[in-house]
PDB file of C-alpha atoms in Angstrom:
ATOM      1  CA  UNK A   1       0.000   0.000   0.000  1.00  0.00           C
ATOM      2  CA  UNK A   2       1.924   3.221  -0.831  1.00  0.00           C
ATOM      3  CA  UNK A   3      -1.025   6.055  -0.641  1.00  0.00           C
ATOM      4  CA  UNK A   4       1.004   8.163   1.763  1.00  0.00           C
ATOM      5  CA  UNK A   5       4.589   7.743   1.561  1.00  0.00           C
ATOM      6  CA  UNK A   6       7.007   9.102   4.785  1.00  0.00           C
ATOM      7  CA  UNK A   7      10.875  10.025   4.220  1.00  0.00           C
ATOM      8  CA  UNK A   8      13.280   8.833   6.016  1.00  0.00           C
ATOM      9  CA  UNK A   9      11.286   6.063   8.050  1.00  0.00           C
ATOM     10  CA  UNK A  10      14.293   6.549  10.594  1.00  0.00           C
ATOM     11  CA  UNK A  11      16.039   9.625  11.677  1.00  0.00           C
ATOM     12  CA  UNK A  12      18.846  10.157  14.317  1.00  0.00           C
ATOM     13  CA  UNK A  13      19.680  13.810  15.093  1.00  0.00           C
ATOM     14  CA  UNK A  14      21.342  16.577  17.063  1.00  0.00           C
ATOM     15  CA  UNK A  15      19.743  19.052  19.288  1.00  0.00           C
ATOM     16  CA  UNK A  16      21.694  21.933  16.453  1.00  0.00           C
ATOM     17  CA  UNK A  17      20.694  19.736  13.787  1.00  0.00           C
ATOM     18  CA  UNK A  18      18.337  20.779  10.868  1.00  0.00           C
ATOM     19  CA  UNK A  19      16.503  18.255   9.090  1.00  0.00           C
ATOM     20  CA  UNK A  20      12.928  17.751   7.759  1.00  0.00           C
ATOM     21  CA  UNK A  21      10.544  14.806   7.415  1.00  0.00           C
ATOM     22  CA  UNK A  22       8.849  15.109   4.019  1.00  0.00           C
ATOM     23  CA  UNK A  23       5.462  12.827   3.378  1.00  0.00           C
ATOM     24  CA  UNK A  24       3.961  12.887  -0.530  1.00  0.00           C
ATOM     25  CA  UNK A  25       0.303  11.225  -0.787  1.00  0.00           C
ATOM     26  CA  UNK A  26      -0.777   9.683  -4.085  1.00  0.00           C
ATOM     27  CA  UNK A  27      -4.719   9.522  -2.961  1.00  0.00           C
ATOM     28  CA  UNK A  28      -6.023  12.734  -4.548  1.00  0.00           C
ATOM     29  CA  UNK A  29      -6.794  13.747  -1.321  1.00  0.00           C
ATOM     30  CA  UNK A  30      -6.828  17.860  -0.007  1.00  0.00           C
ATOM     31  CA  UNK A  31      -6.094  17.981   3.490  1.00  0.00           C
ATOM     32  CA  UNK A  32      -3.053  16.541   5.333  1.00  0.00           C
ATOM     33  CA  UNK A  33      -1.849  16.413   8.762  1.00  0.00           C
ATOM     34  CA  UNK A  34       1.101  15.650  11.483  1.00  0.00           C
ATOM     35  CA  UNK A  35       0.644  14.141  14.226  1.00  0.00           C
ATOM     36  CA  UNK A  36       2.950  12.652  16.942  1.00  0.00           C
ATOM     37  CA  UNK A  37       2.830   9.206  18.872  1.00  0.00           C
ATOM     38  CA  UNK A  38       5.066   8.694  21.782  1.00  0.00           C
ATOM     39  CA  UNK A  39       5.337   5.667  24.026  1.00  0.00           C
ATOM     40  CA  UNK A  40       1.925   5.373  26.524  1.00  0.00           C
ATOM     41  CA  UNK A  41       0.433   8.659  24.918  1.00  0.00           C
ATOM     42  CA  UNK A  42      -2.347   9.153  22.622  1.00  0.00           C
ATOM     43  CA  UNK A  43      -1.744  10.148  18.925  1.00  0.00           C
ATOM     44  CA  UNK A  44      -1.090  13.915  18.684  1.00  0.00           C
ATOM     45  CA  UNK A  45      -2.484  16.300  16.302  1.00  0.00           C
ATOM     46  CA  UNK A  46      -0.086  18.896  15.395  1.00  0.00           C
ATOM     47  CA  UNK A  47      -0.643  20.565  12.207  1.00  0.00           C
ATOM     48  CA  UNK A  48      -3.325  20.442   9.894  1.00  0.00           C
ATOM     49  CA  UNK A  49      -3.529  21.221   6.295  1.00  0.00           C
ATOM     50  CA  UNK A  50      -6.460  22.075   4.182  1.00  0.00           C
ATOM     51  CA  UNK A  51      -6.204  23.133   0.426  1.00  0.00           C
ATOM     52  CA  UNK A  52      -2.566  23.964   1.447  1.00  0.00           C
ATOM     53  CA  UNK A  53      -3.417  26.302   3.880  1.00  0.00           C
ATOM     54  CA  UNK A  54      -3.000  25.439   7.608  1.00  0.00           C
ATOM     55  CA  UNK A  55      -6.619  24.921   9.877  1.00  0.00           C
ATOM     56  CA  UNK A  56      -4.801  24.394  12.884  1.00  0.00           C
ATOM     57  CA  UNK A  57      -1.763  24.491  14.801  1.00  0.00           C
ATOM     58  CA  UNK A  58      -1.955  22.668  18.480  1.00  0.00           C
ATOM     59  CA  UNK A  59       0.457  25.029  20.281  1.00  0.00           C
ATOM     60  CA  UNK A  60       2.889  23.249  18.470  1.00  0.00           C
ATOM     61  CA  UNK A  61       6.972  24.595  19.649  1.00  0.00           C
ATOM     62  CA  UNK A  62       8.135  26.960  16.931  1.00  0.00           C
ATOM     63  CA  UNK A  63      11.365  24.323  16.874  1.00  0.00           C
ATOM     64  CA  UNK A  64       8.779  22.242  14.392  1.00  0.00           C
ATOM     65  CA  UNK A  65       7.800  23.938  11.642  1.00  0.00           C
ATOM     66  CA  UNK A  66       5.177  22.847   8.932  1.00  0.00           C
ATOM     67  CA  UNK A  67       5.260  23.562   4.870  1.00  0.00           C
ATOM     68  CA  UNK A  68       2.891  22.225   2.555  1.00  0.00           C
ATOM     69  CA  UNK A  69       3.918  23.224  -1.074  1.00  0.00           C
ATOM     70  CA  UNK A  70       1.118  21.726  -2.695  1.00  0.00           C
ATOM     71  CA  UNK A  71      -1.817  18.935  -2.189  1.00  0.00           C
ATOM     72  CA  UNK A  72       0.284  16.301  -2.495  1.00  0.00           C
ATOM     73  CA  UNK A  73       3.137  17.192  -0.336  1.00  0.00           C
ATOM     74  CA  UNK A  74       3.839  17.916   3.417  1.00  0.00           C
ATOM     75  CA  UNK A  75       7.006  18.701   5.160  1.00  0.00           C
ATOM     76  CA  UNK A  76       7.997  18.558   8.905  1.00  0.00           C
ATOM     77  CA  UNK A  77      10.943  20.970   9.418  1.00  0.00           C
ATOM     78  CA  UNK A  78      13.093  20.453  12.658  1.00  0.00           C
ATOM     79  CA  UNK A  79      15.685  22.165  14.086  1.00  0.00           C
ATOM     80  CA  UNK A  80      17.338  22.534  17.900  1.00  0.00           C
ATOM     81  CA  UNK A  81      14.649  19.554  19.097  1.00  0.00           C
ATOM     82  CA  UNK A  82      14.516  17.872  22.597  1.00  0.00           C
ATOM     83  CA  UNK A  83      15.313  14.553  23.613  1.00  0.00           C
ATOM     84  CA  UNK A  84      11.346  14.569  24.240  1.00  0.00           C
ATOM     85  CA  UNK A  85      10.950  15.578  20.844  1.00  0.00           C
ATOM     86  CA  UNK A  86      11.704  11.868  19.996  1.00  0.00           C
ATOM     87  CA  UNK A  87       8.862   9.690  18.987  1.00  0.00           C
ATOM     88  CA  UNK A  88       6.995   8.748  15.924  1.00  0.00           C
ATOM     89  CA  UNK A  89       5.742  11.412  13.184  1.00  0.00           C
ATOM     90  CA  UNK A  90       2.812   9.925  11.358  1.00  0.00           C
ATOM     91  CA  UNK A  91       1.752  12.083   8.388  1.00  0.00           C
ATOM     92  CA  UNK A  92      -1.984  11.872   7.386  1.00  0.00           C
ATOM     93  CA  UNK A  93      -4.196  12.456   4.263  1.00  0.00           C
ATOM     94  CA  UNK A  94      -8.136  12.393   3.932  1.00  0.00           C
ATOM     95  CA  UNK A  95     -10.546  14.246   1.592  1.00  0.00           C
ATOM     96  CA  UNK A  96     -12.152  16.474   3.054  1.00  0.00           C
ATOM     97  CA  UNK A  97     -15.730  17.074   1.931  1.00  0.00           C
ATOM     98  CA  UNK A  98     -18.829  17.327   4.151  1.00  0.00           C
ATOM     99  CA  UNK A  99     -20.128  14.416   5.477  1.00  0.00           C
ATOM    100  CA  UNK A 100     -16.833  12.569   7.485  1.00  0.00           C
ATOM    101  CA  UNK A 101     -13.832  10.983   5.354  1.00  0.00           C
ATOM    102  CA  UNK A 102     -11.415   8.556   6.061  1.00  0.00           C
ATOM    103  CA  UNK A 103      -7.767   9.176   7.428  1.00  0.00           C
ATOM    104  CA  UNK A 104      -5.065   8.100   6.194  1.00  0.00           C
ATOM    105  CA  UNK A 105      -1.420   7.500   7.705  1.00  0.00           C
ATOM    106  CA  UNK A 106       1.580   6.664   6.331  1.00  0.00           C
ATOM    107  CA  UNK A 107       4.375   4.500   8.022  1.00  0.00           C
ATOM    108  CA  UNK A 108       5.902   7.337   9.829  1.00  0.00           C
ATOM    109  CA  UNK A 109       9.136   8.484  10.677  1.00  0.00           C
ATOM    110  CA  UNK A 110      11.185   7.580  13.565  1.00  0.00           C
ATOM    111  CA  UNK A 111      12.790  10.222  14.747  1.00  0.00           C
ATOM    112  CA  UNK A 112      15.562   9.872  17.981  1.00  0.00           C
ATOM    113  CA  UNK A 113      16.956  13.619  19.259  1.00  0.00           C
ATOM    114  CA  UNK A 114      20.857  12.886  20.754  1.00  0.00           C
TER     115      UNK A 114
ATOM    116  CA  UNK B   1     -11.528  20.761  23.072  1.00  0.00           C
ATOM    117  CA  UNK B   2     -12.402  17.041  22.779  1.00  0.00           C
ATOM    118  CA  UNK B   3     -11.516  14.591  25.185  1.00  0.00           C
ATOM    119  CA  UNK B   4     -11.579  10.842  24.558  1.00  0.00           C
ATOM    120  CA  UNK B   5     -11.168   8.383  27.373  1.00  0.00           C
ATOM    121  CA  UNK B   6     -10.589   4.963  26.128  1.00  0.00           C
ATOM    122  CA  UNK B   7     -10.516   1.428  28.439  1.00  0.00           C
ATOM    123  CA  UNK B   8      -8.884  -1.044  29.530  1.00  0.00           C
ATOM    124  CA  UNK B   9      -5.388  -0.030  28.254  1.00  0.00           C
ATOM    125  CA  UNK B  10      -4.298  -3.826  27.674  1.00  0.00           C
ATOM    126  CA  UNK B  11      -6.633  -6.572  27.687  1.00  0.00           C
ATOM    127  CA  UNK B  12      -6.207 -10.301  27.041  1.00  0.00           C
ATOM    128  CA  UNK B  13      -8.491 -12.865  25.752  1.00  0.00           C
ATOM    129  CA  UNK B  14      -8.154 -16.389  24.602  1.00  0.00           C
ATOM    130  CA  UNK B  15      -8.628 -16.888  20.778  1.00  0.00           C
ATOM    131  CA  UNK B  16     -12.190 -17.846  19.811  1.00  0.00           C
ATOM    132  CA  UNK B  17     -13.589 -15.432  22.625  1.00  0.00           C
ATOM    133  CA  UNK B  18     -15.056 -11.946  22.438  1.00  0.00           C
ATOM    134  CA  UNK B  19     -13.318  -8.144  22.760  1.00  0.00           C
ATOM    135  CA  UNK B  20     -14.862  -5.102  23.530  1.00  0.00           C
ATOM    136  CA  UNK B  21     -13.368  -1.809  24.196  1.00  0.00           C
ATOM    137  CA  UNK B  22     -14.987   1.142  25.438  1.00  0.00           C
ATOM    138  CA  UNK B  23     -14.306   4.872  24.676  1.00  0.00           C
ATOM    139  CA  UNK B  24     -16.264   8.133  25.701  1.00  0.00           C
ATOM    140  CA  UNK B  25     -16.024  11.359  24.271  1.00  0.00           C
ATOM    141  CA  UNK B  26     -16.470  14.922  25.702  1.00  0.00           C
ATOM    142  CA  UNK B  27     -18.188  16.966  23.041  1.00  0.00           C
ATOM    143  CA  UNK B  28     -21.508  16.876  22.211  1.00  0.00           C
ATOM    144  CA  UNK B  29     -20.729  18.006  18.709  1.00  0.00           C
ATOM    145  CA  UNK B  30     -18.527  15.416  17.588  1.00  0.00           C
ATOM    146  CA  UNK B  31     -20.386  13.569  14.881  1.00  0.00           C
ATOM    147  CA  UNK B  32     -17.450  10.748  13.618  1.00  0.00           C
ATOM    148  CA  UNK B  33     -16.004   7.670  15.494  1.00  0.00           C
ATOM    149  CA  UNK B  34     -13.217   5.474  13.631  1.00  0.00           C
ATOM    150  CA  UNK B  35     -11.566   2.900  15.073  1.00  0.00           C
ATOM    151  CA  UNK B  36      -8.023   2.056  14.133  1.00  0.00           C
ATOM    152  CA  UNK B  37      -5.614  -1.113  14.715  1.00  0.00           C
ATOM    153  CA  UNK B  38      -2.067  -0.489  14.871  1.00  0.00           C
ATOM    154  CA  UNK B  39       0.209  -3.563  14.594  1.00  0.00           C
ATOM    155  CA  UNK B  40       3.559  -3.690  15.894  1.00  0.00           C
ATOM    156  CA  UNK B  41       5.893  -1.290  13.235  1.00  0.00           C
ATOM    157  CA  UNK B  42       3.369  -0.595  11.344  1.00  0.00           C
ATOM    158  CA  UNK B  43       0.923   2.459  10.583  1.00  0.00           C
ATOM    159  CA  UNK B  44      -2.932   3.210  12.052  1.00  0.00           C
ATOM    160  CA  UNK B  45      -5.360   1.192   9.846  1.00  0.00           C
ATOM    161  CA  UNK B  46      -9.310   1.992   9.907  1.00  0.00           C
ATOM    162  CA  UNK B  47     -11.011  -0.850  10.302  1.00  0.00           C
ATOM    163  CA  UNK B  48     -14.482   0.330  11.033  1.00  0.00           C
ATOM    164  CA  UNK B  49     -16.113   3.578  11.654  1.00  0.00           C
ATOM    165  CA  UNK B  50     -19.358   4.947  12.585  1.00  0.00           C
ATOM    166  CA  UNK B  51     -21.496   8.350  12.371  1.00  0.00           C
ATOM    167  CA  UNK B  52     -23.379  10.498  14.981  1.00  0.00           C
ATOM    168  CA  UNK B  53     -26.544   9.766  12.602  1.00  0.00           C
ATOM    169  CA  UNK B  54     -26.210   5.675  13.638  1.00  0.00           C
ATOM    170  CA  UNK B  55     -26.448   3.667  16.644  1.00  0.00           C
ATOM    171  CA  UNK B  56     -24.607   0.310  15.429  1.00  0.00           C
ATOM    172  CA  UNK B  57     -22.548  -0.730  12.280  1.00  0.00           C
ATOM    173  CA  UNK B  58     -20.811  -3.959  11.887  1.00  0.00           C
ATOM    174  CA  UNK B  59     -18.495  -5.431   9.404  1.00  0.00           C
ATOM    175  CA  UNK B  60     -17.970  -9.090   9.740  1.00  0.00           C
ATOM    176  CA  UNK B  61     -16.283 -10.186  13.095  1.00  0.00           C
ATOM    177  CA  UNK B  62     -16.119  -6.225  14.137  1.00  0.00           C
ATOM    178  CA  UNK B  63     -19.265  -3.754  15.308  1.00  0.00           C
ATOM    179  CA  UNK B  64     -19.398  -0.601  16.835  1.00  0.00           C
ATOM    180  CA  UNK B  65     -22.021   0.700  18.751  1.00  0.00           C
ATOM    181  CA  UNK B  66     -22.777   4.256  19.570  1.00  0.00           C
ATOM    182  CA  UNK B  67     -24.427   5.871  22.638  1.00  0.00           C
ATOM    183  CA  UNK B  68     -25.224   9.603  21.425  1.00  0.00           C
ATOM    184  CA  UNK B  69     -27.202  10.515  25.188  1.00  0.00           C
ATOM    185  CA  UNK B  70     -24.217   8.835  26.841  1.00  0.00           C
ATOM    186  CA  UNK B  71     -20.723  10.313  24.746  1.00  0.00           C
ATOM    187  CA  UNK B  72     -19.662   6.580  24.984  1.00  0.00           C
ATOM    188  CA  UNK B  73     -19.055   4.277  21.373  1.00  0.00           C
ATOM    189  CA  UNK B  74     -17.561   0.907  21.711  1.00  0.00           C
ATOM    190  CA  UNK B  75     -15.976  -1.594  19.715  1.00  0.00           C
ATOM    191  CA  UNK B  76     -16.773  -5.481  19.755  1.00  0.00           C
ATOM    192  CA  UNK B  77     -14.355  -7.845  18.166  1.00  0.00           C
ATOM    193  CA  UNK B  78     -15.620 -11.726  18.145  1.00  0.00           C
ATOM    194  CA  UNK B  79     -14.524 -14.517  17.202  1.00  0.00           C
ATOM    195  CA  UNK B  80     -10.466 -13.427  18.231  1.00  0.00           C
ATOM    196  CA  UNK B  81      -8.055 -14.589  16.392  1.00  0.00           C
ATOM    197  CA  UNK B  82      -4.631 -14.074  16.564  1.00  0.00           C
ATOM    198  CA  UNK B  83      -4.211 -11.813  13.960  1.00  0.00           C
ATOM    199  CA  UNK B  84      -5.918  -9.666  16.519  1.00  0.00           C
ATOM    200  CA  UNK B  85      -3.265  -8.700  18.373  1.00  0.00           C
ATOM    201  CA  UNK B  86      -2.195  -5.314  17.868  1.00  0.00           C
ATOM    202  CA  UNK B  87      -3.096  -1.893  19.425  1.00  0.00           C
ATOM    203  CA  UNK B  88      -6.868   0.154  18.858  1.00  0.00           C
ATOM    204  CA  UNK B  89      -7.478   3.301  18.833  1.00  0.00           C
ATOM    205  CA  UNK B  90     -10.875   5.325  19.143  1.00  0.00           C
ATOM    206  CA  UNK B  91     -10.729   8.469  18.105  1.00  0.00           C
ATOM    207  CA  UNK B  92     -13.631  11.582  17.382  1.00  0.00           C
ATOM    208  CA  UNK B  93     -14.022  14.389  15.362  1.00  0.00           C
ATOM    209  CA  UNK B  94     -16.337  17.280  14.762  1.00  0.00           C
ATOM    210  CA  UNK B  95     -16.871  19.372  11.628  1.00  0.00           C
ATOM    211  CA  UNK B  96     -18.491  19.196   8.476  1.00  0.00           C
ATOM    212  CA  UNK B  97     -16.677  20.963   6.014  1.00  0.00           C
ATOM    213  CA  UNK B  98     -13.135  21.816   7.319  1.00  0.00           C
ATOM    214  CA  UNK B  99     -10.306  19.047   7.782  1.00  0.00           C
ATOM    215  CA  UNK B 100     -11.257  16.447  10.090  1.00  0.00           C
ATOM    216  CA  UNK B 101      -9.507  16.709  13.280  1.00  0.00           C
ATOM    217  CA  UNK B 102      -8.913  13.419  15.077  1.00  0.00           C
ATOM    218  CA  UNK B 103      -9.070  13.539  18.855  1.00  0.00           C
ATOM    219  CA  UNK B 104      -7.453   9.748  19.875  1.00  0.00           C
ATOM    220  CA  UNK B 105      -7.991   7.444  22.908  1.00  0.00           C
ATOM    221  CA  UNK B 106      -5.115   6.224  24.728  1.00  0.00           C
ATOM    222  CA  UNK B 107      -5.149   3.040  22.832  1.00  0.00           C
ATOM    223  CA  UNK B 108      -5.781  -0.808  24.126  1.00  0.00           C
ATOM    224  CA  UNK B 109      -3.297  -3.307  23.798  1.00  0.00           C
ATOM    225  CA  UNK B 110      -5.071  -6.245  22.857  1.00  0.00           C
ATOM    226  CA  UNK B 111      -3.800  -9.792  22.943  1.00  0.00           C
ATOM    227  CA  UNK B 112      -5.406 -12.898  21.562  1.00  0.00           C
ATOM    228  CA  UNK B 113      -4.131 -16.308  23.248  1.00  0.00           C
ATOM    229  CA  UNK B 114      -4.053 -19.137  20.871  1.00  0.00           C
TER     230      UNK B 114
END
């Protein structure tokens, strides 16, 4: 199943690096999303994307920042993250349209802040 | 914001036997209840889902039922197999015509005994 594509599936970085998490959906879809799972915590919404213009923003930190270029792209852009910062960023797409869609997620990136 | 409260956190049942977990939600205006199974590794998967506008759905071995009065929705797995095993999540959402925005349960790890 490759609807919603994550790069890289693992990441190890510095608290000074810079690096980004890119996720590309091949659904057709119009909204897309980022959300967070760590260990013994609920999934975390963190940004959301509609027609490539953000909806919401969860009192994210300003070290994560969100792009979305187009439809079918999404980046995650990180830079001087936490140790707690590590955990599992699951990129999402759905159609939105009255009535309730579906989600989709992708395989996520593991990311690990050293 | 929504709040979703979702029991037990583990639960273990011998293969053949029934599953239910149980979720409750905080706002009245949520109007969308998916349930997802994560397996180990791998990304959220719907497997069923239900809307504010119907009390019970099922799909083979796997119903939901939902309790508008009471902000509660449950899933019912019978029959366990194996296979099973993984981790659920409830989630709700509100809206109509914006992105949908997932709140998630804590998720239930469920294990089928063969």
């Amino acid at each position: 199943e490759t609807g919603v594509t994550q790069t890289p599936r693992h990441l190890v970085m510095g608290m000074t690096n810079k690096k980004s998490l890119k996720c590309e959906q091949h659904l057709g879809h119009n909204a897309m999303y980022w959300y967070k799972q760590s260990a013994k915590k609920p999934l975390e919404l963190m940004f959301v994307y509609s027609l490539e213009e953000r909806v919401e923003n969860n009192s994210v930190p300003s070290r994560f920042s969100p792009e979305c270029p187009n439809s079918s792209h999404l980046f995650l852009h990180l830079h001087t993250l936490q140790p707690e910062d590590s955990a599992l960023y699951l990129c999402a797409s759905s159609q939105d349209k009255r009535g309730g869609d579906t989600i989709y997620f992708g395989e996520g990136s593991w990311l690990t802040v050293v | 914001g929504e709040n979703v409260e979702q029991h037990p956190s583990t639960l273990s049942v011998q293969e053949g036997d029934s599953a239910v977990i149980k979720c409750t939600y905080s706002d009245s205006a949520s109007n969308y209840f998916p349930w997802y199974k994560q397996e180990l590794g791998k990304r959220p998967q719907l497997i069923i889902d239900i809307r504010s506008n119907v009390g019970e759905k099922k799909d083979q071995r796997i119903a939901v039922t939902l309790n508008k009065t009471a902000k509660h929705f449950s899933l019912h797995i019978t029959e366990t197999q194996p296979e099973d095993s993984a981790v659920y999540f409830c989630a709700a959402s509100w809206g109509s015509g914006s992105a949908r925005q997932l709140t998630f349960g804590s998720g239930t790890q469920l294990t089928v005994l063969p």
